[in-house]
Amino acid sequence: MSIAVKTTLKIIVNMEIIIGYIGNGFIALVNFMLWVKRRKISLFDQVLTALATCRILLLCSLVMPLLIPVQFSEILLAIKTVRISNIIWIITNHFNLWISTILSIFYFLKIANFSHSIFLYLKWRLKKVLSCTLLMSLFFLFLNIVLLNICIDVWYDGSIINISYISNRRNFTQLYKSLMFTNSMFMFIPFTVSLTSFLLLIFSLGKHLKRMQHNARGSRDVSTMAHIKALQTGVTFLLLYIIFLFSVSVQVLSLELVDDNLITLWDRVIAIAFPSGHSCVLILGNNKLKQASALVWRWLRCKFKDTETKDP
């Protein structure tokens, strides 16, 4: 039974990786081709292209084992491997989460309707707000990497003192607990910003619907549909975000069971679902990407039919 489950989970992981590469690659390619054709690209498409590119890099880092086996014969080799792999994962995951958050802020400022002067000021300076958010996130990235290096240096000093294999194994597990706990804390910052934008968008929709009822107008106007469409994308994004954070928590709690490949596989399935699944949601929620995907699908069907016709 265990072998069958592991095989199934490996198949799911491989499918998620393929879907993630195809989906995010498709988003980046379509926007790049439009940019070459029109010699310009909208702010929304810039965010989508950057997000898709970051998620391709994130998938590359997630393909590597989420938990490096603790079987290094040399402590120096272990320290270099842990440092490099974690820095790569932190950087790719950081930009994935923060550019996703920037997308949430874009939806909120572009679609929401508030008369407050602060909201109007931010709405009129949308590009600057997004740029400042990205620049501000670099401070958290720098702080995260600094704390990571401190944790690794402390672990290295302890490993030099306790050179036995059992002690190093225990220290290695404690190191990963410290690293994942620190990383998870930084992940909650963009999640809080995204959740706040989502709740404010719901509040904006509620106010808009009340205004429409007061004016005795239908609720299916353009603004309402834009709110609903953005909220649908937001709900899916937040659910996948929560699942991703849950996978990190599972990884921390299961570190004592590093030999249990089944838990590791489950964790990979959950983790990869976020960058892969959300790309599909973005394609289905964007008319331009949806039309482009339909054209590609029709082209593939025609090619398949032509191949079948030529075969004897």
mmCIF file of C-alpha atoms in Angstrom:
data_model
loop_
_atom_site.group_PDB
_atom_site.id
_atom_site.type_symbol
_atom_site.label_atom_id
_atom_site.label_comp_id
_atom_site.label_asym_id
_atom_site.label_seq_id
_atom_site.Cartn_x
_atom_site.Cartn_y
_atom_site.Cartn_z
ATOM 1 C CA MET A 1 0.000 0.000 0.000
ATOM 2 C CA SER A 2 2.827 2.378 0.913
ATOM 3 C CA ILE A 3 4.593 1.753 -2.403
ATOM 4 C CA ALA A 4 1.386 2.439 -4.372
ATOM 5 C CA VAL A 5 0.779 5.691 -2.473
ATOM 6 C CA LYS A 6 4.368 6.848 -3.001
ATOM 7 C CA THR A 7 4.168 6.072 -6.706
ATOM 8 C CA THR A 8 0.883 8.003 -6.980
ATOM 9 C CA LEU A 9 2.323 10.999 -5.140
ATOM 10 C CA LYS A 10 5.415 11.008 -7.368
ATOM 11 C CA ILE A 11 3.164 11.040 -10.450
ATOM 12 C CA ILE A 12 1.136 13.942 -8.999
ATOM 13 C CA VAL A 13 4.325 15.888 -8.216
ATOM 14 C CA ASN A 14 5.639 15.398 -11.761
ATOM 15 C CA MET A 15 2.288 16.457 -13.237
ATOM 16 C CA GLU A 16 2.199 19.582 -11.057
ATOM 17 C CA ILE A 17 5.719 20.499 -12.121
ATOM 18 C CA ILE A 18 4.857 20.054 -15.810
ATOM 19 C CA ILE A 19 1.634 22.081 -15.421
ATOM 20 C CA GLY A 20 3.556 24.792 -13.576
ATOM 21 C CA TYR A 21 6.240 25.063 -16.240
ATOM 22 C CA ILE A 22 3.698 25.068 -19.077
ATOM 23 C CA GLY A 23 1.281 27.493 -17.389
ATOM 24 C CA ASN A 24 3.827 30.048 -16.211
ATOM 25 C CA GLY A 25 5.868 29.673 -19.399
ATOM 26 C CA PHE A 26 2.717 30.299 -21.442
ATOM 27 C CA ILE A 27 1.905 33.493 -19.494
ATOM 28 C CA ALA A 28 5.442 34.835 -19.904
ATOM 29 C CA LEU A 29 5.621 33.880 -23.598
ATOM 30 C CA VAL A 30 2.254 35.429 -24.547
ATOM 31 C CA ASN A 31 3.058 38.720 -22.814
ATOM 32 C CA PHE A 32 6.563 38.790 -24.297
ATOM 33 C CA MET A 33 5.215 38.238 -27.821
ATOM 34 C CA LEU A 34 2.626 41.008 -27.357
ATOM 35 C CA TRP A 35 5.333 43.319 -26.059
ATOM 36 C CA VAL A 36 7.500 42.617 -29.130
ATOM 37 C CA LYS A 37 4.502 43.129 -31.425
ATOM 38 C CA ARG A 38 3.119 46.326 -29.849
ATOM 39 C CA ARG A 39 6.404 47.739 -28.512
ATOM 40 C CA LYS A 40 4.693 48.374 -25.176
ATOM 41 C CA ILE A 41 3.276 46.379 -22.286
ATOM 42 C CA SER A 42 0.701 47.333 -19.668
ATOM 43 C CA LEU A 43 1.493 47.501 -15.962
ATOM 44 C CA PHE A 44 -0.755 44.492 -15.280
ATOM 45 C CA ASP A 45 1.028 42.410 -17.915
ATOM 46 C CA GLN A 46 4.394 43.460 -16.474
ATOM 47 C CA VAL A 47 3.327 42.119 -13.072
ATOM 48 C CA LEU A 48 2.012 38.881 -14.601
ATOM 49 C CA THR A 49 5.201 38.332 -16.615
ATOM 50 C CA ALA A 50 7.412 38.954 -13.597
ATOM 51 C CA LEU A 51 5.268 36.613 -11.479
ATOM 52 C CA ALA A 52 5.361 33.849 -14.098
ATOM 53 C CA THR A 53 9.142 34.138 -14.446
ATOM 54 C CA CYS A 54 9.664 34.000 -10.685
ATOM 55 C CA ARG A 55 7.438 30.946 -10.403
ATOM 56 C CA ILE A 56 9.411 29.104 -13.066
ATOM 57 C CA LEU A 57 12.542 29.746 -10.993
ATOM 58 C CA LEU A 58 10.690 28.743 -7.822
ATOM 59 C CA LEU A 59 9.647 25.447 -9.397
ATOM 60 C CA CYS A 60 13.281 24.817 -10.271
ATOM 61 C CA SER A 61 14.200 25.262 -6.600
ATOM 62 C CA LEU A 62 11.267 23.103 -5.433
ATOM 63 C CA VAL A 63 12.351 20.286 -7.705
ATOM 64 C CA MET A 64 15.360 19.930 -5.437
ATOM 65 C CA PRO A 65 14.630 17.900 -2.303
ATOM 66 C CA LEU A 66 12.702 19.946 0.247
ATOM 67 C CA LEU A 67 14.673 18.231 2.973
ATOM 68 C CA ILE A 68 18.341 17.562 2.268
ATOM 69 C CA PRO A 69 19.225 14.115 3.646
ATOM 70 C CA VAL A 70 21.388 14.352 6.715
ATOM 71 C CA GLN A 71 24.185 12.053 5.597
ATOM 72 C CA PHE A 72 27.116 14.375 4.984
ATOM 73 C CA SER A 73 30.476 13.034 6.052
ATOM 74 C CA GLU A 74 31.972 16.522 6.129
ATOM 75 C CA ILE A 75 30.438 19.336 8.132
ATOM 76 C CA LEU A 76 31.905 21.953 5.773
ATOM 77 C CA LEU A 77 30.149 20.338 2.811
ATOM 78 C CA ALA A 78 26.894 20.312 4.772
ATOM 79 C CA ILE A 79 27.163 23.972 5.720
ATOM 80 C CA LYS A 80 27.781 25.091 2.121
ATOM 81 C CA THR A 81 24.933 22.964 0.763
ATOM 82 C CA VAL A 82 22.450 24.179 3.370
ATOM 83 C CA ARG A 83 23.427 27.821 2.896
ATOM 84 C CA ILE A 84 23.249 27.822 -0.913
ATOM 85 C CA SER A 85 20.042 25.775 -1.205
ATOM 86 C CA ASN A 86 18.217 27.883 1.384
ATOM 87 C CA ILE A 87 19.311 31.203 -0.094
ATOM 88 C CA ILE A 88 18.117 30.102 -3.556
ATOM 89 C CA TRP A 89 14.780 28.971 -2.138
ATOM 90 C CA ILE A 90 14.342 32.120 -0.041
ATOM 91 C CA ILE A 91 15.001 34.450 -2.988
ATOM 92 C CA THR A 92 12.718 32.656 -5.466
ATOM 93 C CA ASN A 93 9.968 32.150 -2.892
ATOM 94 C CA HIS A 94 10.262 35.769 -1.706
ATOM 95 C CA PHE A 95 9.635 37.235 -5.148
ATOM 96 C CA ASN A 96 6.886 34.711 -5.837
ATOM 97 C CA LEU A 97 4.980 35.744 -2.696
ATOM 98 C CA TRP A 98 5.605 39.475 -2.937
ATOM 99 C CA ILE A 99 4.815 39.807 -6.641
ATOM 100 C CA SER A 100 1.628 37.823 -5.954
ATOM 101 C CA THR A 101 0.897 40.350 -3.209
ATOM 102 C CA ILE A 102 1.581 43.204 -5.630
ATOM 103 C CA LEU A 103 -0.988 41.628 -7.954
ATOM 104 C CA SER A 104 -3.518 41.680 -5.095
ATOM 105 C CA ILE A 105 -2.744 45.340 -4.424
ATOM 106 C CA PHE A 106 -3.172 46.065 -8.141
ATOM 107 C CA TYR A 107 -6.648 44.482 -8.159
ATOM 108 C CA PHE A 108 -7.632 46.406 -5.032
ATOM 109 C CA LEU A 109 -6.477 49.857 -6.169
ATOM 110 C CA LYS A 110 -7.714 49.394 -9.723
ATOM 111 C CA ILE A 111 -11.190 48.013 -8.945
ATOM 112 C CA ALA A 112 -12.207 49.197 -5.472
ATOM 113 C CA ASN A 113 -14.283 52.362 -5.050
ATOM 114 C CA PHE A 114 -13.526 54.529 -2.017
ATOM 115 C CA SER A 115 -13.762 58.289 -1.656
ATOM 116 C CA HIS A 116 -11.102 58.564 1.033
ATOM 117 C CA SER A 117 -8.241 60.908 0.107
ATOM 118 C CA ILE A 118 -5.538 58.354 1.001
ATOM 119 C CA PHE A 119 -7.095 55.710 -1.247
ATOM 120 C CA LEU A 120 -7.435 58.187 -4.124
ATOM 121 C CA TYR A 121 -3.821 59.275 -3.654
ATOM 122 C CA LEU A 122 -2.641 55.659 -3.857
ATOM 123 C CA LYS A 123 -4.947 54.912 -6.784
ATOM 124 C CA TRP A 124 -3.590 57.794 -8.842
ATOM 125 C CA ARG A 125 -0.027 56.685 -8.132
ATOM 126 C CA LEU A 126 -0.566 52.967 -8.713
ATOM 127 C CA LYS A 127 2.766 52.324 -10.417
ATOM 128 C CA LYS A 128 4.714 54.069 -7.644
ATOM 129 C CA VAL A 129 2.809 52.130 -4.985
ATOM 130 C CA LEU A 130 3.690 48.812 -6.629
ATOM 131 C CA SER A 131 7.326 49.845 -7.095
ATOM 132 C CA CYS A 132 7.623 50.985 -3.467
ATOM 133 C CA THR A 133 6.050 47.734 -2.270
ATOM 134 C CA LEU A 134 8.623 45.735 -4.201
ATOM 135 C CA LEU A 135 11.474 47.886 -2.901
ATOM 136 C CA MET A 136 10.175 47.571 0.663
ATOM 137 C CA SER A 137 10.070 43.793 0.279
ATOM 138 C CA LEU A 138 13.809 43.822 -0.486
ATOM 139 C CA PHE A 139 14.410 44.927 3.106
ATOM 140 C CA PHE A 140 12.580 41.827 4.377
ATOM 141 C CA LEU A 141 14.556 39.682 1.934
ATOM 142 C CA PHE A 142 17.827 41.118 3.229
ATOM 143 C CA LEU A 143 16.729 40.579 6.844
ATOM 144 C CA ASN A 144 15.632 37.022 6.099
ATOM 145 C CA ILE A 145 18.995 36.131 4.528
ATOM 146 C CA VAL A 146 20.892 37.721 7.439
ATOM 147 C CA LEU A 147 18.905 35.692 9.986
ATOM 148 C CA LEU A 148 19.412 32.557 7.894
ATOM 149 C CA ASN A 149 23.186 33.026 7.938
ATOM 150 C CA ILE A 150 23.145 33.638 11.695
ATOM 151 C CA CYS A 151 21.224 30.395 12.285
ATOM 152 C CA ILE A 152 23.622 28.442 10.062
ATOM 153 C CA ASP A 153 26.709 29.945 11.728
ATOM 154 C CA VAL A 154 25.385 29.057 15.198
ATOM 155 C CA TRP A 155 24.677 25.505 14.019
ATOM 156 C CA TYR A 156 28.140 25.237 12.485
ATOM 157 C CA ASP A 157 29.821 26.289 15.740
ATOM 158 C CA GLY A 158 27.799 23.684 17.639
ATOM 159 C CA SER A 159 28.644 20.992 15.086
ATOM 160 C CA ILE A 160 32.353 21.673 15.462
ATOM 161 C CA ILE A 161 32.083 21.120 19.212
ATOM 162 C CA ASN A 162 29.893 18.000 18.935
ATOM 163 C CA ILE A 163 31.517 15.993 16.167
ATOM 164 C CA SER A 164 29.608 12.744 16.700
ATOM 165 C CA TYR A 165 27.197 11.666 13.957
ATOM 166 C CA ILE A 166 24.208 11.461 16.339
ATOM 167 C CA SER A 167 24.843 14.937 17.714
ATOM 168 C CA ASN A 168 25.262 16.411 14.230
ATOM 169 C CA ARG A 169 22.075 14.720 13.050
ATOM 170 C CA ARG A 170 20.141 16.174 15.972
ATOM 171 C CA ASN A 171 21.696 19.613 15.433
ATOM 172 C CA PHE A 172 20.916 19.408 11.702
ATOM 173 C CA THR A 173 17.240 18.788 12.480
ATOM 174 C CA GLN A 174 17.193 21.704 14.906
ATOM 175 C CA LEU A 175 18.830 23.895 12.259
ATOM 176 C CA TYR A 176 16.078 23.174 9.739
ATOM 177 C CA LYS A 177 13.433 23.861 12.342
ATOM 178 C CA SER A 178 14.994 27.263 12.994
ATOM 179 C CA LEU A 179 15.334 28.047 9.278
ATOM 180 C CA MET A 180 11.789 27.030 8.346
ATOM 181 C CA PHE A 181 10.306 28.832 11.352
ATOM 182 C CA THR A 182 12.163 32.014 10.408
ATOM 183 C CA ASN A 183 11.143 31.730 6.757
ATOM 184 C CA SER A 184 7.498 31.094 7.657
ATOM 185 C CA MET A 185 7.428 34.303 9.716
ATOM 186 C CA PHE A 186 8.522 36.307 6.682
ATOM 187 C CA MET A 187 5.900 34.512 4.544
ATOM 188 C CA PHE A 188 3.096 35.773 6.781
ATOM 189 C CA ILE A 189 3.931 39.414 5.998
ATOM 190 C CA PRO A 190 2.899 39.345 2.297
ATOM 191 C CA PHE A 191 0.010 37.021 3.213
ATOM 192 C CA THR A 192 -1.308 39.649 5.653
ATOM 193 C CA VAL A 193 -1.055 42.366 2.985
ATOM 194 C CA SER A 194 -2.872 40.168 0.423
ATOM 195 C CA LEU A 195 -5.588 39.259 2.917
ATOM 196 C CA THR A 196 -6.077 42.922 3.828
ATOM 197 C CA SER A 197 -6.431 43.878 0.142
ATOM 198 C CA PHE A 198 -8.931 41.062 -0.348
ATOM 199 C CA LEU A 199 -11.063 42.083 2.655
ATOM 200 C CA LEU A 200 -11.052 45.732 1.581
ATOM 201 C CA LEU A 201 -12.177 44.655 -1.893
ATOM 202 C CA ILE A 202 -15.088 42.753 -0.335
ATOM 203 C CA PHE A 203 -15.966 45.862 1.692
ATOM 204 C CA SER A 204 -15.831 47.942 -1.489
ATOM 205 C CA LEU A 205 -18.162 45.516 -3.265
ATOM 206 C CA GLY A 206 -20.618 45.670 -0.362
ATOM 207 C CA LYS A 207 -20.688 49.471 -0.459
ATOM 208 C CA HIS A 208 -21.097 49.427 -4.233
ATOM 209 C CA LEU A 209 -24.054 47.013 -4.097
ATOM 210 C CA LYS A 210 -25.782 49.127 -1.447
ATOM 211 C CA ARG A 211 -25.275 52.207 -3.608
ATOM 212 C CA MET A 212 -26.781 50.411 -6.609
ATOM 213 C CA GLN A 213 -29.811 49.280 -4.595
ATOM 214 C CA HIS A 214 -30.296 52.793 -3.275
ATOM 215 C CA ASN A 215 -30.255 54.153 -6.823
ATOM 216 C CA ALA A 216 -32.651 51.372 -7.943
ATOM 217 C CA ARG A 217 -30.185 50.147 -10.556
ATOM 218 C CA GLY A 218 -29.291 46.594 -11.465
ATOM 219 C CA SER A 219 -26.447 44.920 -9.574
ATOM 220 C CA ARG A 220 -24.884 43.435 -12.712
ATOM 221 C CA ASP A 221 -23.033 46.561 -13.820
ATOM 222 C CA VAL A 222 -19.435 46.673 -15.013
ATOM 223 C CA SER A 223 -17.998 47.620 -11.620
ATOM 224 C CA THR A 224 -19.818 44.803 -9.845
ATOM 225 C CA MET A 225 -18.628 42.224 -12.365
ATOM 226 C CA ALA A 226 -15.062 43.522 -12.041
ATOM 227 C CA HIS A 227 -15.297 43.178 -8.248
ATOM 228 C CA ILE A 228 -16.666 39.639 -8.479
ATOM 229 C CA LYS A 229 -14.064 38.539 -11.007
ATOM 230 C CA ALA A 230 -11.226 39.942 -8.888
ATOM 231 C CA LEU A 231 -12.672 38.314 -5.757
ATOM 232 C CA GLN A 232 -12.920 34.933 -7.467
ATOM 233 C CA THR A 233 -9.242 35.145 -8.402
ATOM 234 C CA GLY A 234 -8.437 36.393 -4.904
ATOM 235 C CA VAL A 235 -10.256 33.544 -3.148
ATOM 236 C CA THR A 236 -8.369 30.941 -5.173
ATOM 237 C CA PHE A 237 -5.086 32.726 -4.577
ATOM 238 C CA LEU A 238 -5.593 32.940 -0.810
ATOM 239 C CA LEU A 239 -6.649 29.293 -0.553
ATOM 240 C CA LEU A 240 -3.542 28.179 -2.440
ATOM 241 C CA TYR A 241 -1.468 30.564 -0.318
ATOM 242 C CA ILE A 242 -2.860 29.034 2.897
ATOM 243 C CA ILE A 243 -2.177 25.531 1.580
ATOM 244 C CA PHE A 244 1.387 26.586 0.773
ATOM 245 C CA LEU A 245 1.893 27.962 4.298
ATOM 246 C CA PHE A 246 0.406 24.755 5.673
ATOM 247 C CA SER A 247 2.973 22.722 3.730
ATOM 248 C CA VAL A 248 5.754 24.761 5.337
ATOM 249 C CA SER A 249 4.264 24.093 8.780
ATOM 250 C CA VAL A 250 4.040 20.371 8.019
ATOM 251 C CA GLN A 251 7.658 20.429 6.932
ATOM 252 C CA VAL A 252 8.707 21.952 10.262
ATOM 253 C CA LEU A 253 6.614 19.515 12.330
ATOM 254 C CA SER A 254 7.797 16.440 10.409
ATOM 255 C CA LEU A 255 11.510 17.161 10.607
ATOM 256 C CA GLU A 256 11.930 14.457 13.237
ATOM 257 C CA LEU A 257 10.685 12.008 10.594
ATOM 258 C CA VAL A 258 13.216 12.855 7.897
ATOM 259 C CA ASP A 259 13.345 9.182 6.854
ATOM 260 C CA ASP A 260 9.631 9.105 6.097
ATOM 261 C CA ASN A 261 9.556 9.699 2.345
ATOM 262 C CA LEU A 262 5.754 9.566 2.340
ATOM 263 C CA ILE A 263 5.467 12.745 4.435
ATOM 264 C CA THR A 264 8.079 14.438 2.255
ATOM 265 C CA LEU A 265 6.154 13.533 -0.903
ATOM 266 C CA TRP A 266 2.879 14.817 0.535
ATOM 267 C CA ASP A 267 4.635 18.041 1.426
ATOM 268 C CA ARG A 268 5.961 18.425 -2.126
ATOM 269 C CA VAL A 269 2.485 17.871 -3.586
ATOM 270 C CA ILE A 270 1.067 20.624 -1.365
ATOM 271 C CA ALA A 271 3.958 23.050 -1.906
ATOM 272 C CA ILE A 272 4.068 22.796 -5.713
ATOM 273 C CA ALA A 273 0.271 23.217 -5.993
ATOM 274 C CA PHE A 274 0.591 26.955 -5.274
ATOM 275 C CA PRO A 275 2.894 28.150 -8.095
ATOM 276 C CA SER A 276 1.398 25.635 -10.547
ATOM 277 C CA GLY A 277 -2.312 25.913 -9.744
ATOM 278 C CA HIS A 278 -2.447 29.682 -9.497
ATOM 279 C CA SER A 279 -0.970 30.076 -12.986
ATOM 280 C CA CYS A 280 -3.938 28.117 -14.386
ATOM 281 C CA VAL A 281 -6.324 30.372 -12.454
ATOM 282 C CA LEU A 282 -4.653 33.472 -13.894
ATOM 283 C CA ILE A 283 -4.944 32.106 -17.443
ATOM 284 C CA LEU A 284 -8.641 31.260 -17.026
ATOM 285 C CA GLY A 285 -9.363 34.622 -15.392
ATOM 286 C CA ASN A 286 -7.692 36.710 -18.091
ATOM 287 C CA ASN A 287 -9.550 37.075 -21.404
ATOM 288 C CA LYS A 288 -6.378 37.641 -23.436
ATOM 289 C CA LEU A 289 -4.599 34.590 -22.015
ATOM 290 C CA LYS A 290 -7.771 32.538 -22.267
ATOM 291 C CA GLN A 291 -8.177 33.335 -25.959
ATOM 292 C CA ALA A 292 -4.504 32.609 -26.606
ATOM 293 C CA SER A 293 -4.767 29.245 -24.838
ATOM 294 C CA ALA A 294 -7.873 28.402 -26.892
ATOM 295 C CA LEU A 295 -5.983 29.182 -30.112
ATOM 296 C CA VAL A 296 -3.079 26.985 -29.024
ATOM 297 C CA TRP A 297 -5.484 24.171 -28.131
ATOM 298 C CA ARG A 298 -7.209 24.372 -31.524
ATOM 299 C CA TRP A 299 -3.814 24.376 -33.266
ATOM 300 C CA LEU A 300 -2.724 21.289 -31.341
ATOM 301 C CA ARG A 301 -5.981 19.496 -32.195
ATOM 302 C CA CYS A 302 -5.534 20.264 -35.886
ATOM 303 C CA LYS A 303 -1.949 19.018 -35.794
ATOM 304 C CA PHE A 304 -3.068 15.846 -34.026
ATOM 305 C CA LYS A 305 -5.805 15.224 -36.597
ATOM 306 C CA ASP A 306 -3.354 15.830 -39.466
ATOM 307 C CA THR A 307 -0.970 13.303 -37.935
ATOM 308 C CA GLU A 308 -3.744 10.711 -37.620
ATOM 309 C CA THR A 309 -4.768 11.312 -41.248
ATOM 310 C CA LYS A 310 -1.211 10.798 -42.530
ATOM 311 C CA ASP A 311 -0.695 7.597 -40.574
ATOM 312 C CA PRO A 312 -1.576 4.472 -42.648
#
